[in-house]
Each structure stands twice: as structure tokens, then as C-alpha cells.
Coordinates of C-alpha atoms and ligand atoms in Angstrom, one line a residue:
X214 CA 5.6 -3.7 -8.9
X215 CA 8.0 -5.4 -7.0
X216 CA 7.6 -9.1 -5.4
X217 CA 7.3 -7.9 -1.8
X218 CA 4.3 -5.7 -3.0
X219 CA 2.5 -7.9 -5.1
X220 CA 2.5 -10.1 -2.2
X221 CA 0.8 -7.8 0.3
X222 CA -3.3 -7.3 0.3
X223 CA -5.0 -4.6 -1.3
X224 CA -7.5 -3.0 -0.2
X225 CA -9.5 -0.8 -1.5
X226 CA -11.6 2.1 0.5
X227 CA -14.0 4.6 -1.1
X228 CA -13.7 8.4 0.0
X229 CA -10.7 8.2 2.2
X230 CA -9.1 11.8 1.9
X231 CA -11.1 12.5 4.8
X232 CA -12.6 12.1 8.2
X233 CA -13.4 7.7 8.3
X234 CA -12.3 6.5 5.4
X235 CA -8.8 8.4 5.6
X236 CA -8.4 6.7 9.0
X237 CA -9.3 3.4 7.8
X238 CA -6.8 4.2 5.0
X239 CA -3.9 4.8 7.8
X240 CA -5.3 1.7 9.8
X241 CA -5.5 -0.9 7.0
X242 CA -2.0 0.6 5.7
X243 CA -0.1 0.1 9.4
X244 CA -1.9 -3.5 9.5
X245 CA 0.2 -3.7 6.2
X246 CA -2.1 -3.5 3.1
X247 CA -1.4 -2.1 0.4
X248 CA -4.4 0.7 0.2
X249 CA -6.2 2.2 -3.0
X250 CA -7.3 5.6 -2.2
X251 CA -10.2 6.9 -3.8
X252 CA -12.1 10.7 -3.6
X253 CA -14.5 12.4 -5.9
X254 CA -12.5 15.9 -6.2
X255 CA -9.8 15.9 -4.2
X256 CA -6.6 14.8 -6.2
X257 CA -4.1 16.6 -4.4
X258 CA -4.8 14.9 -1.1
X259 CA -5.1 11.6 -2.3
X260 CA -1.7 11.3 -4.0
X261 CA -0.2 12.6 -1.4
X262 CA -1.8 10.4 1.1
X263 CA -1.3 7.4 -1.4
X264 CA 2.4 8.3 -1.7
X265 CA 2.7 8.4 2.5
X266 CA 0.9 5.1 2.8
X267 CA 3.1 3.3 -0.3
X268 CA 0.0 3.0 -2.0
X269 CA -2.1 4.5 -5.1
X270 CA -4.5 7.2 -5.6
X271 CA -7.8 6.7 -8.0
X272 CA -10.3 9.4 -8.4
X273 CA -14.0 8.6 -9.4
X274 CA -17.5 10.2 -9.0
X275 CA -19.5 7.4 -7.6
X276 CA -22.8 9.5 -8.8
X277 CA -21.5 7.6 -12.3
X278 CA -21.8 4.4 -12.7
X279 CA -18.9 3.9 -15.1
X280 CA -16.8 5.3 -12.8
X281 CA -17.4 3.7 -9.3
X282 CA -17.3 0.6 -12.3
X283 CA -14.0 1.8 -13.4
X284 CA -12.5 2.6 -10.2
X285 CA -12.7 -1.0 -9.0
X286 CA -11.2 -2.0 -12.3
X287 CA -8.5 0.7 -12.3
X288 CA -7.5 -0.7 -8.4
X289 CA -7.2 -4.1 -9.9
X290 CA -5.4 -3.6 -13.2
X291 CA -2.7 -1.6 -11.1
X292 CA -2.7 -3.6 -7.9
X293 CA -3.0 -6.9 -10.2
X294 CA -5.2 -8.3 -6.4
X295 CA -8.1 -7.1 -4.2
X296 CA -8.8 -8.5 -1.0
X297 CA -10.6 -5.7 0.7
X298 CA -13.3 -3.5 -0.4
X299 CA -14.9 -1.2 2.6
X300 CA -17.5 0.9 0.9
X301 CA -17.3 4.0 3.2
X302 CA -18.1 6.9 0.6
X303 CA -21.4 8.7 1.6
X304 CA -23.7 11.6 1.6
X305 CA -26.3 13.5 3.8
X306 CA -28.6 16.4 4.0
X307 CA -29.9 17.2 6.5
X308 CA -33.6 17.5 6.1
X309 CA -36.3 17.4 8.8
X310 CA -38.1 14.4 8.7
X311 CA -42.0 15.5 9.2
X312 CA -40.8 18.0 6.8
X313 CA -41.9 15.5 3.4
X314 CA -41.9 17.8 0.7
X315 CA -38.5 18.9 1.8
X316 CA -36.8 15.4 0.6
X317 CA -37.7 15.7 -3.2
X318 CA -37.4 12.7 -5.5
X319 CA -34.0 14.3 -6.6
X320 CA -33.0 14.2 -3.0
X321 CA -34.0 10.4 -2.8
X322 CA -32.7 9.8 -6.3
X323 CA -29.1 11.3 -5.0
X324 CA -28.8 9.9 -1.6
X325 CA -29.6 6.2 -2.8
X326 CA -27.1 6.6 -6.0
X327 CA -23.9 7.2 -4.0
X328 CA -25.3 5.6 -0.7
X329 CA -26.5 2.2 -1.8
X330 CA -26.2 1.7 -5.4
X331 CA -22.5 2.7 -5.7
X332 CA -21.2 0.2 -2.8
X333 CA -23.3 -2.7 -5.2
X334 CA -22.1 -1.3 -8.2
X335 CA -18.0 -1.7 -6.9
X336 CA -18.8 -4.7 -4.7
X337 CA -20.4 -6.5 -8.3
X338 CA -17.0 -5.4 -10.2
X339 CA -14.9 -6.2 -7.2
X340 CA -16.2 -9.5 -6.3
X341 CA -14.6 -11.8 -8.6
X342 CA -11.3 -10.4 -7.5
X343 CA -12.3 -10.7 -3.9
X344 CA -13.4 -14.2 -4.6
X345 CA -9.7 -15.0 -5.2
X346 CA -8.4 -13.2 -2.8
X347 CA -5.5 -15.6 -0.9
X348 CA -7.1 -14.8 3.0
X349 CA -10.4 -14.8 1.6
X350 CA -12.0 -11.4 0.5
X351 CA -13.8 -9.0 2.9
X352 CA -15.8 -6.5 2.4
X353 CA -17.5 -3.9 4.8
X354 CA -20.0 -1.3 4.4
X355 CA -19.7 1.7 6.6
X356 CA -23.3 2.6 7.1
X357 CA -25.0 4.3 10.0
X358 CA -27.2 3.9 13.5
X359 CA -30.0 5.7 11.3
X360 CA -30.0 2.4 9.2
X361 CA -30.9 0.3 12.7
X362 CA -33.3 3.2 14.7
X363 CA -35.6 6.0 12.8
X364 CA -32.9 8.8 13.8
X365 CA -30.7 10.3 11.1
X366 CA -30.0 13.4 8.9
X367 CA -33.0 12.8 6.8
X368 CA -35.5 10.1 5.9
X369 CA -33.6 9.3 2.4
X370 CA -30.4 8.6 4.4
X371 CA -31.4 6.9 6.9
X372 CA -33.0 4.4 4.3
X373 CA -30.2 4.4 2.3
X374 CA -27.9 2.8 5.3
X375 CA -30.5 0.7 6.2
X376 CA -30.8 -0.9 2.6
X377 CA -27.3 -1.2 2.8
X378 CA -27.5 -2.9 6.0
X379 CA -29.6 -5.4 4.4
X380 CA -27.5 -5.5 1.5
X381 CA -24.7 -6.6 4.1
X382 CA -26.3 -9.5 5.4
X383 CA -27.9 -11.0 2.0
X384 CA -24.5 -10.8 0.3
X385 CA -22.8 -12.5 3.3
X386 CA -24.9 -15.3 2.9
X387 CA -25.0 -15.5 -0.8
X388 CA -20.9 -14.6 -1.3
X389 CA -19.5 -17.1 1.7
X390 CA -17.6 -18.9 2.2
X391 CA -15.2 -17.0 0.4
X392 CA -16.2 -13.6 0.7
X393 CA -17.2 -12.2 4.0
X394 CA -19.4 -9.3 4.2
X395 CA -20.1 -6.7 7.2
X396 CA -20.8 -3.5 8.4
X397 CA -19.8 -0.8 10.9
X398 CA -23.4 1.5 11.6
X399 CA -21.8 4.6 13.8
X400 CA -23.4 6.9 15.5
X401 CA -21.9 10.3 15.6
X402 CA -18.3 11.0 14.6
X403 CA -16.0 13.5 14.5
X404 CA -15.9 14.2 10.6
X405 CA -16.0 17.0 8.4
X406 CA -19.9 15.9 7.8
X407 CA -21.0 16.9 11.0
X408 CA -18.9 19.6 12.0
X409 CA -21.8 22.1 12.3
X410 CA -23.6 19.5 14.6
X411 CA -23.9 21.0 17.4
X412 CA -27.0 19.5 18.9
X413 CA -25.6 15.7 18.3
X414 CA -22.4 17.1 19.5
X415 CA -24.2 17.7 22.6
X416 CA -26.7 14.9 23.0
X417 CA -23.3 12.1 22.7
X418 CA -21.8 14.4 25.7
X419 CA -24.0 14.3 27.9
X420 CA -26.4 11.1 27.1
X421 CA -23.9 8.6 25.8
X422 CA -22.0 6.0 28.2
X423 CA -18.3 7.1 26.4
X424 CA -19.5 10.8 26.9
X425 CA -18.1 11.6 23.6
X426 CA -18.6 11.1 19.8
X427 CA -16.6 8.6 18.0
X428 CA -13.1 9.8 16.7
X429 CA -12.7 8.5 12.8
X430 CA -9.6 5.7 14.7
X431 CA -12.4 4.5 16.6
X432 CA -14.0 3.2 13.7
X433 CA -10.8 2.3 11.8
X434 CA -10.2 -0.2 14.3
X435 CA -13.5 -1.9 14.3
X436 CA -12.9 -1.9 10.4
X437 CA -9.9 -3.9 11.2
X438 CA -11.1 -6.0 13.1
X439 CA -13.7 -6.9 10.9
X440 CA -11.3 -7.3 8.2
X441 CA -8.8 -9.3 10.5
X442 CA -11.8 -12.0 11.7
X443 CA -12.0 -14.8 9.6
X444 CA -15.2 -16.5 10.6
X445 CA -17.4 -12.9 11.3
X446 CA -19.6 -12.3 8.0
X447 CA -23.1 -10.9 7.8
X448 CA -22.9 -8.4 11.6
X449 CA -24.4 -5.0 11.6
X450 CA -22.1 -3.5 14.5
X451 CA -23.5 -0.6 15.6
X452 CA -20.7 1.7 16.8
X453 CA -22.6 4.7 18.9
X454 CA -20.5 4.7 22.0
X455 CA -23.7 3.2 23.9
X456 CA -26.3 6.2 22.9
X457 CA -28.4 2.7 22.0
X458 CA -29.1 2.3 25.7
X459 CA -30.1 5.4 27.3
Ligands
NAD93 P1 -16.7 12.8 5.0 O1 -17.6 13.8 4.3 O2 -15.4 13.2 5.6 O3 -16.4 11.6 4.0 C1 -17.3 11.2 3.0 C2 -16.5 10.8 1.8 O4 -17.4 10.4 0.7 C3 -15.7 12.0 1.2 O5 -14.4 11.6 1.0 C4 -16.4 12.3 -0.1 O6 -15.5 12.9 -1.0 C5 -16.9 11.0 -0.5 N1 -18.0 11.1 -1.5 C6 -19.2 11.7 -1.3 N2 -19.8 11.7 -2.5 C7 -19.1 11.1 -3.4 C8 -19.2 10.8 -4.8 N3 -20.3 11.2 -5.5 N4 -18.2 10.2 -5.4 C9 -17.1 9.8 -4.7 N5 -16.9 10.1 -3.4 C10 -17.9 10.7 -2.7 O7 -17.7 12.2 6.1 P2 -17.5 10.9 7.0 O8 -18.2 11.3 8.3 O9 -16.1 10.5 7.1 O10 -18.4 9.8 6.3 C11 -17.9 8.6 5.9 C12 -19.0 7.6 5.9 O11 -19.5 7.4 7.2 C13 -20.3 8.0 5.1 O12 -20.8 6.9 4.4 C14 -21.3 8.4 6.2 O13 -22.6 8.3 5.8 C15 -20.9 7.5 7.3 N6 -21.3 7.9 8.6 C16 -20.8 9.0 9.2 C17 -21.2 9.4 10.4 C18 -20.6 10.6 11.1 O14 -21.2 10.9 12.2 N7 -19.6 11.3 10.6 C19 -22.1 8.6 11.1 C20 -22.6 7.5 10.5 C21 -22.2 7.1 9.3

């Protein structure tokens, strides 16, 4: 590692070969940090995005907990710093929900495992690096508008984000001053998740204020901004191009 790199921030974001997390990847890597990439399966795209961002590619299945453990490790032992950790890895089903027997324990079990446990499981093994983090350390959860209203794929997801909402604020008043914790709650966005989404798709044209769904830059920049603000710990911003108010 040379000088100049050890000298620039690391962050670290969870499932960024695609859709969010790949543009907060891009973002975090033009604001000039040094970005861990991180998928479950697919290698191929995360070298290759790691070698176009000068940064380096780690794969883990966050279903395990030695690897999410490991993958925070891994970042640090190669990066030898952490100063940013957005949890932004998730999962959803869609299941409708007055339809109960639909969302089995297994369901539950699954949702809440990469969901909510995972982001605790990396933010517990990241947070003594992110506690001596130069700037101060950051981290933010990427959660969802189904954590903050009773909308959302499923009745497991949306409690999984709204844990995790609640998560954000207890460890931003437990970790300050030196770690500052948030989270970005979009609405819809324009990810491989909801590609086949054709009724949100049309509900954020027609009913939202923007008239349009959230690009993944959209939420990349609020990312960064979160990151960048160095007095904002414990917000829930919920990002759903105004849908909230109609
Ligand atoms: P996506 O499917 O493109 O990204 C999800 C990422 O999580 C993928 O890279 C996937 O590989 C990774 N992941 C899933 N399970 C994993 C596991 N077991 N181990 C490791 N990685 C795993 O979808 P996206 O829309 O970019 O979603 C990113 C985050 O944003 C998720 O947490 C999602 O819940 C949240 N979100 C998305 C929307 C939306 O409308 N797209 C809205 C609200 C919240």
C-alpha cells in the first residue's frame, strides 16, 4: 500500500455490484475514498468494479455470521483503516400482507438475518476501527419508507428496516461522539429488486411530487452527504421523492 492510499478513508459498503450500493460505491470513490466492495456471488463484477474505483473486492454471505464477521475484518487487515461502514445489503419478498401464513418463520428467520442482524454483526466488528477513524467514523444503514409507514414488500421486511431504523438511532446515541450513525429509508428506486414493479412504478409517476422513482445516484448523494456532515447522527431520512405527502 502506498503512503497516498493509506492516507485516504475507507469505506466500506455491503452489496455494491448493484443497483444502490454500486452507486454509493462510485459516489464515495469520486468523493475520494478508498471503497471495499462487497457481494454475496458475484466475483466477477466486484473485482472489476474494485479495480475501476482503485479499490478492493471482498465476497461474503451475510446469511453467515462468520462471514459478514470476516468481511469487516478482511476490509481492515487489507485497508489497515475504516472510517465508513453503510450497511446497504438487503432482501425482500414480496408477500401480501393479510396473507399471514404466506410469511413462514423461515421467511421471518431469513429477512431479519441479512436485514438487521448482519448490519449489527459488521457494525459490532467494524466499530473499534470506526472509533479511530481520523474524521470520526460514520456509519449509515440503508433501510426503507416500509420501516417509517405499514407499506412494504412484506410484513417481515418492513420490520426488518424498521428495527434497523431503531437500531440507527440507539447506536447514535450510545457510539457518539465519535461514531455517527444514520440512515437513508427510500421509497422506490430504480434497482434490479423492483424491476418487475410495475404497480409502484406507477403509483411514484403519477402520485409522487418528483413524478418519478428514485435513481440509485439519488440516494448515493444523500449517502454522502450523510457521511460528509459532521454534527448529523441518529436521522432517519426518508428519501421517497415526496409520496409521504399525498
Ligand atoms: P439489489 O438487489 O440491487 O441490491 C441488494 C444487494 O444486497 C445485492 O448486491 C445482493 O447481492 C446483496 N445481498 C443480498 N443478500 C445478501 C447476502 N446474503 N449476502 C451478501 N449480500 C447480499 O437491490 P437494491 O434495490 O439496490 O437494494 C439495496 C438496499 O436498498 C436493500 O437493503 C434494500 O432493502 C434497500 N431498499 C431498496 C429500495 C428499492 O426500491 N430498490 C427501497 C427501499 C430500500
Amino acid at each position: 500500500m502506498t503512503t497516498e492510499e493509506a492516507d485516504r478513508p475507507v469505506a466500506l459498503v455491503t452489496g455494491s455490484t448493484s443497483g444502490i450500493g454500486e452507486a454509493v460505491a462510485r459516489r464515495l470513490a469520486q468523493d475520494g475514498m478508498r471503497v471495499v466492495v462487497h457481494s454475496r456471488r458475484s466475483t466477477a463484477a466486484g473485482e472489476a468494479l474494485a479495480a475501476e474505483l482503485g479499490g478492493l473486492y471482498v465476497r461474503a454471505d451475510l446469511e453467515s455470521e462468520d462471514e459478514a464477521r470476516g468481511l469487516a475484518g478482511t476490509a481492515l487487515e487489507r485497508c489497515g483503516r475504516l472510517d465508513v461502514l453503510v450497511n446497504n445489503a438487503g432482501i425482500s419478498r414480496p408477500i401480501p400482507h393479510a396473507d399471514l401464513a404466506a410469511a413462514t418463520p423461515a421467511d421471518w428467520r431469513r429477512l431479519l438475518e441479512v436485514n438487521l442482524i448482519a448490519p449489527w454483526i459488521l457494525c459490532t466488528a467494524a466499530l473499534p476501527a470506526l472509533r479511530r477513524a481520523p474524521g470520526g467514523g460514520s456509519i449509515v444503514n440503508i433501510t426503507s419508507h416500509a420501516g417509517v409507514r405499514p407499506k412494504g414488500s412484506s410484513v417481515p421486511y418492513a420490520a426488518s428496516k424498521a428495527a434497523l431504523n431503531h437500531v440507527t438511532r440507539l447506536l447514535a446515541a450510545a457510539l457518539g461522539p465519535e461514531v455517527r450513525v444514520n440512515a437513508v429509508a427510500p421509497g422506490l428506486v430504480d434497482t434490479p429488486m423492483t424491476k418487475d414493479w410495475a404497480e409502484a412504478h406507477e403509483l411514484w409517476r403519477e402520485r409522487a411530487p418528483m413524478h418519478r422513482p428514485a435513481q440509485p445516484a439519488d440516494v448515493a448523494g444523500l449517502v454522502a452527504s450523510l457521511v460528509a456532515g459532521s454534527y448529523l447522527t441518529g436521522e432517519v431520512i426518508v428519501l421517497d421523492g415526496g409520496l409521504n405527502l399525498t
